[in-house]
Coordinates of C-alpha atoms in Angstrom, one line a residue:
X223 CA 12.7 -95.2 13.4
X224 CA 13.6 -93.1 10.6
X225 CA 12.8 -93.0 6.6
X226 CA 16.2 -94.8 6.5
X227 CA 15.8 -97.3 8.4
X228 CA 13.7 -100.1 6.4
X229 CA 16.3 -99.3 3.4
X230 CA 17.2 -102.8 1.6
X231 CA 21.5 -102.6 2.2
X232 CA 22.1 -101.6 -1.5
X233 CA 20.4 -97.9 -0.6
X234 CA 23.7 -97.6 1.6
X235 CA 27.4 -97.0 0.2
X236 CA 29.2 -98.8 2.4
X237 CA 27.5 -102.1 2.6
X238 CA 26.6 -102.4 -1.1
X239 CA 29.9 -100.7 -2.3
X240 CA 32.7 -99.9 -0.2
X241 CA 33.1 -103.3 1.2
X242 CA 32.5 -105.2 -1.6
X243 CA 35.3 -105.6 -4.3
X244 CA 33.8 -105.1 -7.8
X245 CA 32.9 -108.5 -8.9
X246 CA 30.6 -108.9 -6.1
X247 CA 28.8 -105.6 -6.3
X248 CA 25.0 -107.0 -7.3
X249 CA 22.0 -105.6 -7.7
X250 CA 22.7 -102.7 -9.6
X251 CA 19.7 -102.9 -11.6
X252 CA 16.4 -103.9 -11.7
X253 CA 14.1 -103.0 -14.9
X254 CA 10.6 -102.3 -14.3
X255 CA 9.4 -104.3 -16.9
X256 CA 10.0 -108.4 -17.4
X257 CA 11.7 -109.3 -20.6
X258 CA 11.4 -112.8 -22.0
X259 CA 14.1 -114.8 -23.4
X260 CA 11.9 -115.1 -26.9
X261 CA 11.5 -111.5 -26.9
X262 CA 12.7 -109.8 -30.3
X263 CA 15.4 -107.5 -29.0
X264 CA 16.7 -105.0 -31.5
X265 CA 19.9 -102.8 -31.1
X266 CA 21.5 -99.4 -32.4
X267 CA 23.7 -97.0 -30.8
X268 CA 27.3 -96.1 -30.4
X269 CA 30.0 -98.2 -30.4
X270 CA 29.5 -100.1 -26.9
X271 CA 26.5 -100.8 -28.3
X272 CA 28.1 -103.7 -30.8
X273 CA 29.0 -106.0 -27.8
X274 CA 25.0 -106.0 -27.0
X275 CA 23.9 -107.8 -30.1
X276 CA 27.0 -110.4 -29.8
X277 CA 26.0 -111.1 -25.8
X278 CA 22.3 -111.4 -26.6
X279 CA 22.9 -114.3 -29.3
X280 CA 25.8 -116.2 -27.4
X281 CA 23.6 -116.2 -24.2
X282 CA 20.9 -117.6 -26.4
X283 CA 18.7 -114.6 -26.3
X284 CA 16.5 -113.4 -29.4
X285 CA 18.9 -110.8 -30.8
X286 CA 17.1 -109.3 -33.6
X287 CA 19.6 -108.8 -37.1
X288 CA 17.2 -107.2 -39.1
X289 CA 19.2 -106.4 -41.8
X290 CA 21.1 -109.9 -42.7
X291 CA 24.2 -109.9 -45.0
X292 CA 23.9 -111.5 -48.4
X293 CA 24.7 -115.1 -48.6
X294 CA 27.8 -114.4 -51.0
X295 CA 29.6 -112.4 -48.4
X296 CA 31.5 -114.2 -45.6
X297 CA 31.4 -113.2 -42.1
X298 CA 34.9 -111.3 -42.3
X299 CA 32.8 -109.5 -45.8
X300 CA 29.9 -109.1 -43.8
X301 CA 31.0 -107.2 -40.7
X302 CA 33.5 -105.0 -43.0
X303 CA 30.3 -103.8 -44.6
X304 CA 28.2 -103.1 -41.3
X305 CA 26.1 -106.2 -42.0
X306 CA 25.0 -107.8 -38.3
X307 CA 26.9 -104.9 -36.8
X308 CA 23.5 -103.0 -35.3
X309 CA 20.0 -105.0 -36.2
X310 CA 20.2 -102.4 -38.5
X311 CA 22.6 -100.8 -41.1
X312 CA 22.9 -97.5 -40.1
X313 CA 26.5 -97.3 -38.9
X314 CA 26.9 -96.0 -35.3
X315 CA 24.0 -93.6 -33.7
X316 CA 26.0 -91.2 -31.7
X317 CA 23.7 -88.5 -31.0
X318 CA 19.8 -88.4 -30.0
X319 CA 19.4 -85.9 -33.3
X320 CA 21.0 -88.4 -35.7
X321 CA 18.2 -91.4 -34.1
X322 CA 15.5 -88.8 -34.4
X323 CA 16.3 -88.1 -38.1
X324 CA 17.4 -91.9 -39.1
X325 CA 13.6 -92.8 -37.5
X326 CA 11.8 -89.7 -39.5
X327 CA 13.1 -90.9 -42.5
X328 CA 11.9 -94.0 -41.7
X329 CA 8.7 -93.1 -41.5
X330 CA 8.8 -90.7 -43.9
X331 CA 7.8 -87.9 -41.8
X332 CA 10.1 -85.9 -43.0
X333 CA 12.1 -86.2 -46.6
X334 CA 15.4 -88.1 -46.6
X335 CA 18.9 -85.8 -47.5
X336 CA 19.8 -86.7 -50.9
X337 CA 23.3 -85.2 -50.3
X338 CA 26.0 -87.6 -51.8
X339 CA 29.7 -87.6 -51.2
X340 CA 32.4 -88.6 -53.9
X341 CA 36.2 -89.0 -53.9
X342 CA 36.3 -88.8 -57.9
X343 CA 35.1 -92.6 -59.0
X344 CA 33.3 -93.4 -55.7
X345 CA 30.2 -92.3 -54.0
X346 CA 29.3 -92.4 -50.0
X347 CA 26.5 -92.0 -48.1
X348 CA 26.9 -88.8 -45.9
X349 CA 24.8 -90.4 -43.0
X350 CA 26.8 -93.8 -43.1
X351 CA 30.2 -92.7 -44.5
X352 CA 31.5 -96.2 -43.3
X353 CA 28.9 -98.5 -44.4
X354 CA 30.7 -99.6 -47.4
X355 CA 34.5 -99.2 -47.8
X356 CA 34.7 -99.3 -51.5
X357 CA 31.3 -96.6 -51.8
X358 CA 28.4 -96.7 -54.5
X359 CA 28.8 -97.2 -58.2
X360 CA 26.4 -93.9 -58.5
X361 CA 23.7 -92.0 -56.5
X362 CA 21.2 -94.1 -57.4
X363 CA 23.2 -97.6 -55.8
X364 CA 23.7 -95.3 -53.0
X365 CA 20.1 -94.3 -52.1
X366 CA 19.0 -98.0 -52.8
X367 CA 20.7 -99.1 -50.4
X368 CA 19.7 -96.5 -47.7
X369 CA 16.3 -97.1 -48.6
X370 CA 16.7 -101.2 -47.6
X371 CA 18.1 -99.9 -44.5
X372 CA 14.8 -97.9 -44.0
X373 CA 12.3 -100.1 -44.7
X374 CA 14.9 -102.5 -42.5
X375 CA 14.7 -100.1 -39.7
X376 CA 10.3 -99.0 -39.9
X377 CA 9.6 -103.0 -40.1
X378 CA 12.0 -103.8 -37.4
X379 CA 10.6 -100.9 -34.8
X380 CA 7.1 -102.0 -35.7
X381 CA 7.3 -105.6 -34.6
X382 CA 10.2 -105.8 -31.6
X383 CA 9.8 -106.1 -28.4
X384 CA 12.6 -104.4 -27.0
X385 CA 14.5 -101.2 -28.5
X386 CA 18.7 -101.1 -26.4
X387 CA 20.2 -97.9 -27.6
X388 CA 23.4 -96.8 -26.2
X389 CA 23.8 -93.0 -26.2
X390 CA 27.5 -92.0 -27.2
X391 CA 28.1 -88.1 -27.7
X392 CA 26.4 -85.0 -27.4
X393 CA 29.2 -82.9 -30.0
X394 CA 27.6 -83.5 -33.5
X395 CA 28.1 -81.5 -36.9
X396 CA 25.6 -80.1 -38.8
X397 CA 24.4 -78.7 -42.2
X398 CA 23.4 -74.7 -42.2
X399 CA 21.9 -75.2 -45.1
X400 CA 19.6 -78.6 -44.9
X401 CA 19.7 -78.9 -41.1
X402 CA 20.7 -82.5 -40.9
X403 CA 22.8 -83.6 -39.0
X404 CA 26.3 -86.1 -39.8
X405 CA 27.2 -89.2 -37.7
X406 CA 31.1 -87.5 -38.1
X407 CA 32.6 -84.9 -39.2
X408 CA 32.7 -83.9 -43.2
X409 CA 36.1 -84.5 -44.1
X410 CA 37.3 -87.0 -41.5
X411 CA 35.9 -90.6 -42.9
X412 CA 34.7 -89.2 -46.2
X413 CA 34.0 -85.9 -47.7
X414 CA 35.4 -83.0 -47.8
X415 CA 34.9 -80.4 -44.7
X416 CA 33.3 -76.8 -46.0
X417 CA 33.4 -74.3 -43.1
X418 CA 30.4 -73.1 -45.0
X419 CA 28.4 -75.2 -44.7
X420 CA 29.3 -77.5 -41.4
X421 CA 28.9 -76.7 -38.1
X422 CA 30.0 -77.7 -34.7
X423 CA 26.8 -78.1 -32.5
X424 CA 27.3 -79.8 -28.8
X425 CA 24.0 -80.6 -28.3
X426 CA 22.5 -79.2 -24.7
X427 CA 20.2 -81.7 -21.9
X428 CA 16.8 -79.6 -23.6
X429 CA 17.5 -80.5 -27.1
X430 CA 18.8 -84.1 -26.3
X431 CA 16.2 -84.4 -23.6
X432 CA 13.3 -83.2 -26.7
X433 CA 15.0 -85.1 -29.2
X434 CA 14.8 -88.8 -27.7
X435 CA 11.1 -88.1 -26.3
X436 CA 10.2 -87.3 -30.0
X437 CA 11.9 -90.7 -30.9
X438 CA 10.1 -92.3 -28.3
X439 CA 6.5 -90.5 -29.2
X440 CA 7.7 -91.6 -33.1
X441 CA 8.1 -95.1 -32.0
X442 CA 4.9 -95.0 -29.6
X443 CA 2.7 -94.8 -32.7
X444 CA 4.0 -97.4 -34.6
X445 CA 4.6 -99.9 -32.3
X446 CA 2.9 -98.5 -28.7
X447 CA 4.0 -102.5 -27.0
X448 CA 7.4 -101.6 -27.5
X449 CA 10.2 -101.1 -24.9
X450 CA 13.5 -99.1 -24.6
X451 CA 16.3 -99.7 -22.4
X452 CA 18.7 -96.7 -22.4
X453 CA 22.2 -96.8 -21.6
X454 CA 25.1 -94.8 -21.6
X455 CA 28.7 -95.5 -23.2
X456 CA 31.5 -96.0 -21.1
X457 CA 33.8 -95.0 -23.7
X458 CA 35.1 -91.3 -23.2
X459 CA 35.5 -89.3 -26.0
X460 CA 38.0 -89.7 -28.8
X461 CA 38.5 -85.5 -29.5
X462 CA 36.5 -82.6 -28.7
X463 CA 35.8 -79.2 -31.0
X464 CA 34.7 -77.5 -27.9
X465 CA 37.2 -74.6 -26.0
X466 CA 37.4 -77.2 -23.2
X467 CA 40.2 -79.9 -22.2
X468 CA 38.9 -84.0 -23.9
X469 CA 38.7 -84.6 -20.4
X470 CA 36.2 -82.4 -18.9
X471 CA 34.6 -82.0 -22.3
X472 CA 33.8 -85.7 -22.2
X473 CA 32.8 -85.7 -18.2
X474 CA 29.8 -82.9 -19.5
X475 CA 29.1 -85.3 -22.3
X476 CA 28.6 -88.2 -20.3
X477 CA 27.0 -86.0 -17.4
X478 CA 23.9 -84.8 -19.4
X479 CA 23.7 -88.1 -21.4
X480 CA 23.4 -89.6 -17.8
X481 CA 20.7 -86.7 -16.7
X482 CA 18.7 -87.5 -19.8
X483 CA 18.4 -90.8 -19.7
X484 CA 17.2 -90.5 -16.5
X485 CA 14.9 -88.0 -16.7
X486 CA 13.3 -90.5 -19.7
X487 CA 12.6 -93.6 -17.5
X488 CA 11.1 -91.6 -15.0
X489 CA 8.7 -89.8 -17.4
X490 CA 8.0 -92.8 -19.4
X491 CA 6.7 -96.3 -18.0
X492 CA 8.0 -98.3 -21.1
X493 CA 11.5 -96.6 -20.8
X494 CA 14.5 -98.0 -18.1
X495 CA 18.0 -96.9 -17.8
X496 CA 20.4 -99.5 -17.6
X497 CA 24.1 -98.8 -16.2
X498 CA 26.5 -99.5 -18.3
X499 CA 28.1 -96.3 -17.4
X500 CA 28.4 -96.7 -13.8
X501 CA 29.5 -100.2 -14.3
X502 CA 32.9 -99.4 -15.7
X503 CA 33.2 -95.7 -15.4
X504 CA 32.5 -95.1 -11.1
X505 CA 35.3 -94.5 -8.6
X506 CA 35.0 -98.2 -7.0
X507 CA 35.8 -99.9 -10.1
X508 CA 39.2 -98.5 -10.4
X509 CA 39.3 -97.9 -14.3
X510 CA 39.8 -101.7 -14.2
X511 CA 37.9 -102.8 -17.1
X512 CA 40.0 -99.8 -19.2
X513 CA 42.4 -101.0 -21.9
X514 CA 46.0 -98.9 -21.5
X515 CA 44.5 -96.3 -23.6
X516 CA 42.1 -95.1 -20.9
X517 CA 39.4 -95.1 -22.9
X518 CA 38.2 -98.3 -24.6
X519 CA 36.5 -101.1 -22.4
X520 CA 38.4 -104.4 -21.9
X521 CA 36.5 -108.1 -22.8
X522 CA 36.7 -108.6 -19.3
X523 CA 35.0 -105.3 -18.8
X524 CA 32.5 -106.1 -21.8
X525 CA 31.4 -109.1 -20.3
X526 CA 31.2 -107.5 -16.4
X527 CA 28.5 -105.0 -17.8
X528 CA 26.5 -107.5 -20.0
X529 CA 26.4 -109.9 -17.1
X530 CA 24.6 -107.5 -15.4
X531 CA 22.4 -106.7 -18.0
X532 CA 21.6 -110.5 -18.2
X533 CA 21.1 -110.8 -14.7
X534 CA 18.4 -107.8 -14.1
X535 CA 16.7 -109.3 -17.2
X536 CA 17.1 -112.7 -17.2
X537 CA 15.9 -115.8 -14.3
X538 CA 18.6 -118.3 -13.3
X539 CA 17.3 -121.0 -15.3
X540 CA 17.4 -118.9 -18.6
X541 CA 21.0 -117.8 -18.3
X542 CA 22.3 -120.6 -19.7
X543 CA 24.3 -120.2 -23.1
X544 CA 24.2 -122.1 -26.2
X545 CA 20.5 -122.8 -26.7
X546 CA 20.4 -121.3 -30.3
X547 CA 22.5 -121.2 -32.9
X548 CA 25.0 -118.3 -32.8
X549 CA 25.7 -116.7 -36.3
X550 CA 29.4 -116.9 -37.5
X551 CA 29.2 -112.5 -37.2
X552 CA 28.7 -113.2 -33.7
X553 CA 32.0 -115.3 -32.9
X554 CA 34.0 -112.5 -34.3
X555 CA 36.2 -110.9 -31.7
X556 CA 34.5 -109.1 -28.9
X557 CA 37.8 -106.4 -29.6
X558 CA 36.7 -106.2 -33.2
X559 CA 34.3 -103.3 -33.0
X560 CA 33.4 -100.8 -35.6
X561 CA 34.0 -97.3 -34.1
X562 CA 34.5 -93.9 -36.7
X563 CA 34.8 -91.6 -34.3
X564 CA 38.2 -93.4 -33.2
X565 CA 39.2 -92.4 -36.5
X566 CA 39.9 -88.9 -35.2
X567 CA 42.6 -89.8 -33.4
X568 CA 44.6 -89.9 -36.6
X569 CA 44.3 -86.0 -36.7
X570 CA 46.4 -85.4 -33.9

């Protein structure tokens, strides 16, 4: 007898992966804490992160949109305006640093940027460049409308149950001069770049790794019964400002976001990881669930990696869809997803 020897069969490659074909590999996770089907499940992120509120309401699971969309708007209006996107309207989270800062505002422990962006008639929001396509009439519609989103965001962290943020990207840009730091580059959605004031920062494990325990300490004191499931995106990245080739710059990228989220569950009992990574990215699934652009993640795929999700979470007899009433935003295409930083592909 050996340490080895009692191992269930999914400790072992071979019997759990090599002779399974992808569709039967099971088991993959197993969260450490029970969530209910009633539990109020918020989520923010990157852009894999959009199929997670869609999959929660059309299996009938307590999705949280926190931030509805005006009655007058229709659901094409709606989603175009980042209403029912995230359960808040933030825009996409790409970076642990841009959380961290969206949740200090929040909760005002530190003072919000009152930068503003203009194209001539038009303002935007520096820190959701995306949220509205036509922009603000002035600062002042501008700001009132960030500060719904943050009252939004502190009321919805205080009463969840559940917190599923998908990490993205570890390459950010920042401000010399105020220290924040931009969802995408100045100049690319809106603004205008000034090498004097932005810089490239590709955020290392330590700063990430300090950055979401802060966010998780922030959200400890408002709301200590809540939980966080990390994940990672499968989605590599669009462009890279670092020396390195896209393709190994966005192997570190997902590397570290990997280390860090692990490192988090195992230093903190209300954290899991979940694999959303693994489950499309790994050797044995053959880039499958990859559309011909190598980089965005198939329906097919989408629905692979959410039935997972469900199943770690979920008992048999409450996987059955359709026992609530799935929001028109929800039946939108699981293809239509918001995503800036694909944007930069127009550069090149």
């Amino acid at each position: 007898m050996n340490p080895y020897s009692s191992l269930a069969s999914n400790k072992f490659w071979r019997p759990s992966v090599a002779e399974r074909d992808y569709f039967s590999i099971s088991q993959v996770w197993t969260p450490k804490f029970q969530i209910q089907k009633d539990a109020a499940i918020i989520t923010a992120g990157s852009c894999f992160s959009q199929n997670m509120g869609k999959e929660l309401q059309r299996r009938g699971m307590n999705w949280h949109n926190a931030e509805p969309a005006p009655d007058s708007l229709s659901a094409r209006e709606a989603f175009d305006h980042n209403y029912g996107v995230f359960s808040f309207r933030t825009g996409n989270i790409y970076t642990a640093r841009l959380l961290l800062q969206w949740l200090q505002w929040a909760f005002d422990e530190v003072p919000q940027s009152k930068e503003t962006w203009n194209n001539g008639e038009r303002y935007f929001d520096p820190f959701r460049p995306n949220i509205s396509p036509n922009g603000f009439e002035s600062p002042q519609a501008m700001w009132a409308s960030r500060e719904d989103t943050l009252v939004t965001i502190r009321k919805a962290i205080s009463s969840a149950d559940l917190f599923v943020f998908t990490m993205g990207l570890t390459e950010a840009w920042l401000n010399t001069a105020t220290d924040v730091v931009y969802p995408m580059c100045p100049g690319t959605v809106k603004g205008r770049f000034d090498e004097r004031l932005h810089k490239a920062h590709n955020f290392a494990f330590a700063e990430i790794l300090s950055d979401f325990q802060k966010c998780i300490d922030l959200i400890g004191r408002h709301n200590p019964n809540l939980r966080l499931v990390f994940t990672v995106s499968p989605v590599p990245v669009t462009a890279t400002f670092t020396t390195h080739h896209v393709l190994t710059a966005s192997t570190y990228t997902k590397s570290v976001l990997r280390a860090v989220a692990g490192q988090l569950e195992v230093s903190n009992e209300n954290v899991e990881y979940f694999p959303s990574y693994e489950l499309v990215a790994s050797p044995p699934m053959n880039g499958v669930f990859y559309n011909p652009n190598k980089r965005t993640i198939t329906p097919t795929g989408v629905r692979f990696v959410m039935g997972h999700f469900f199943n770690g979470i979920s008992s048999a007899d409450q996987m059955q869809q359709g026992h609530s009433d799935v929001s028109t935003q929800s039946l939108l295409p699981t293809e239509d997803i918001i995503c800036e930083e694909e944007l930069l592909d127009y550069y090149k």
